Amino acid sequence: MRTIAAFIKNSRKKHGLTQEELAFKAGVGLRFLRELERGKTTVQLDKVNVVLNMFGKELGITDKQPENDQ
């Protein structure tokens, strides 16, 4: 979830949006967006896709990448 959180926060800033503006445009609550950007693991996935959709993205399933043994 941290990768999604970082993507959303970085994309929001790149587009010059405040949390309030993005929440309004995406139609989600400000509290939800703040929790999403903090990486809270209990957020509702349908709402995550609503926010990601603002940046032309959506959640999907991919194979987990193997971790490098170092």
C-alpha atoms as a PDB file:
ATOM      1  CA  MET A   1       0.000   0.000   0.000  1.00  0.00           C
ATOM      2  CA  ARG A   2       2.947   2.335   0.551  1.00  0.00           C
ATOM      3  CA  THR A   3       3.738   2.335  -3.176  1.00  0.00           C
ATOM      4  CA  ILE A   4       0.176   3.406  -3.965  1.00  0.00           C
ATOM      5  CA  ALA A   5       0.296   6.025  -1.233  1.00  0.00           C
ATOM      6  CA  ALA A   6       3.535   7.474  -2.574  1.00  0.00           C
ATOM      7  CA  PHE A   7       2.234   7.449  -6.150  1.00  0.00           C
ATOM      8  CA  ILE A   8      -0.941   9.308  -5.211  1.00  0.00           C
ATOM      9  CA  LYS A   9       0.862  11.863  -3.072  1.00  0.00           C
ATOM     10  CA  ASN A  10       3.528  12.504  -5.722  1.00  0.00           C
ATOM     11  CA  SER A  11       0.952  12.704  -8.518  1.00  0.00           C
ATOM     12  CA  ARG A  12      -1.201  15.100  -6.517  1.00  0.00           C
ATOM     13  CA  LYS A  13       1.759  17.394  -5.919  1.00  0.00           C
ATOM     14  CA  LYS A  14       2.929  17.108  -9.545  1.00  0.00           C
ATOM     15  CA  HIS A  15      -0.516  18.280 -10.682  1.00  0.00           C
ATOM     16  CA  GLY A  16      -0.461  21.129  -8.159  1.00  0.00           C
ATOM     17  CA  LEU A  17      -3.431  19.841  -6.175  1.00  0.00           C
ATOM     18  CA  THR A  18      -4.020  20.118  -2.455  1.00  0.00           C
ATOM     19  CA  GLN A  19      -5.467  17.161  -0.604  1.00  0.00           C
ATOM     20  CA  GLU A  20      -8.734  19.067  -0.371  1.00  0.00           C
ATOM     21  CA  GLU A  21      -8.843  19.687  -4.132  1.00  0.00           C
ATOM     22  CA  LEU A  22      -8.063  16.089  -5.049  1.00  0.00           C
ATOM     23  CA  ALA A  23     -10.597  14.725  -2.577  1.00  0.00           C
ATOM     24  CA  PHE A  24     -13.270  17.016  -4.029  1.00  0.00           C
ATOM     25  CA  LYS A  25     -12.434  16.232  -7.669  1.00  0.00           C
ATOM     26  CA  ALA A  26     -12.304  12.478  -6.993  1.00  0.00           C
ATOM     27  CA  GLY A  27     -15.492  12.560  -4.939  1.00  0.00           C
ATOM     28  CA  VAL A  28     -13.943  11.051  -1.824  1.00  0.00           C
ATOM     29  CA  GLY A  29     -13.661  12.393   1.693  1.00  0.00           C
ATOM     30  CA  LEU A  30     -10.645  14.363   2.830  1.00  0.00           C
ATOM     31  CA  ARG A  31     -10.087  11.966   5.731  1.00  0.00           C
ATOM     32  CA  PHE A  32     -10.043   9.024   3.312  1.00  0.00           C
ATOM     33  CA  LEU A  33      -7.489  10.726   1.068  1.00  0.00           C
ATOM     34  CA  ARG A  34      -5.258  11.605   4.013  1.00  0.00           C
ATOM     35  CA  GLU A  35      -5.354   8.002   5.240  1.00  0.00           C
ATOM     36  CA  LEU A  36      -4.643   6.764   1.721  1.00  0.00           C
ATOM     37  CA  GLU A  37      -1.588   9.014   1.388  1.00  0.00           C
ATOM     38  CA  ARG A  38      -0.336   7.776   4.768  1.00  0.00           C
ATOM     39  CA  GLY A  39      -0.571   4.187   3.540  1.00  0.00           C
ATOM     40  CA  LYS A  40      -3.306   3.062   5.910  1.00  0.00           C
ATOM     41  CA  THR A  41      -3.969  -0.577   5.044  1.00  0.00           C
ATOM     42  CA  THR A  42      -7.693  -0.626   5.781  1.00  0.00           C
ATOM     43  CA  VAL A  43      -8.833   1.809   3.088  1.00  0.00           C
ATOM     44  CA  GLN A  44     -11.630   0.755   0.733  1.00  0.00           C
ATOM     45  CA  LEU A  45     -10.158  -0.452  -2.545  1.00  0.00           C
ATOM     46  CA  ASP A  46     -13.056   0.823  -4.644  1.00  0.00           C
ATOM     47  CA  LYS A  47     -12.295   4.327  -3.421  1.00  0.00           C
ATOM     48  CA  VAL A  48      -8.581   3.822  -4.090  1.00  0.00           C
ATOM     49  CA  ASN A  49      -9.431   3.195  -7.742  1.00  0.00           C
ATOM     50  CA  VAL A  50     -11.561   6.346  -7.836  1.00  0.00           C
ATOM     51  CA  VAL A  51      -8.544   8.400  -6.745  1.00  0.00           C
ATOM     52  CA  LEU A  52      -6.111   6.546  -9.033  1.00  0.00           C
ATOM     53  CA  ASN A  53      -8.501   7.132 -11.924  1.00  0.00           C
ATOM     54  CA  MET A  54      -7.849  10.874 -11.562  1.00  0.00           C
ATOM     55  CA  PHE A  55      -4.314  10.140 -12.813  1.00  0.00           C
ATOM     56  CA  GLY A  56      -5.306   7.598 -15.469  1.00  0.00           C
ATOM     57  CA  LYS A  57      -4.415   4.573 -13.317  1.00  0.00           C
ATOM     58  CA  GLU A  58      -6.212   1.692 -11.594  1.00  0.00           C
ATOM     59  CA  LEU A  59      -5.324  -1.171  -9.289  1.00  0.00           C
ATOM     60  CA  GLY A  60      -4.581  -4.495 -10.881  1.00  0.00           C
ATOM     61  CA  ILE A  61      -3.118  -7.863 -10.053  1.00  0.00           C
ATOM     62  CA  THR A  62       0.457  -8.624 -11.028  1.00  0.00           C
ATOM     63  CA  ASP A  63       2.918 -11.325 -10.126  1.00  0.00           C
ATOM     64  CA  LYS A  64       5.030 -10.454  -7.119  1.00  0.00           C
ATOM     65  CA  GLN A  65       8.588  -9.653  -8.058  1.00  0.00           C
ATOM     66  CA  PRO A  66      11.202 -11.854  -6.363  1.00  0.00           C
ATOM     67  CA  GLU A  67      13.215 -10.119  -3.684  1.00  0.00           C
ATOM     68  CA  ASN A  68      16.938  -9.816  -4.233  1.00  0.00           C
ATOM     69  CA  ASP A  69      18.987 -11.744  -1.685  1.00  0.00           C
ATOM     70  CA  GLN A  70      21.714  -9.470  -0.441  1.00  0.00           C
END
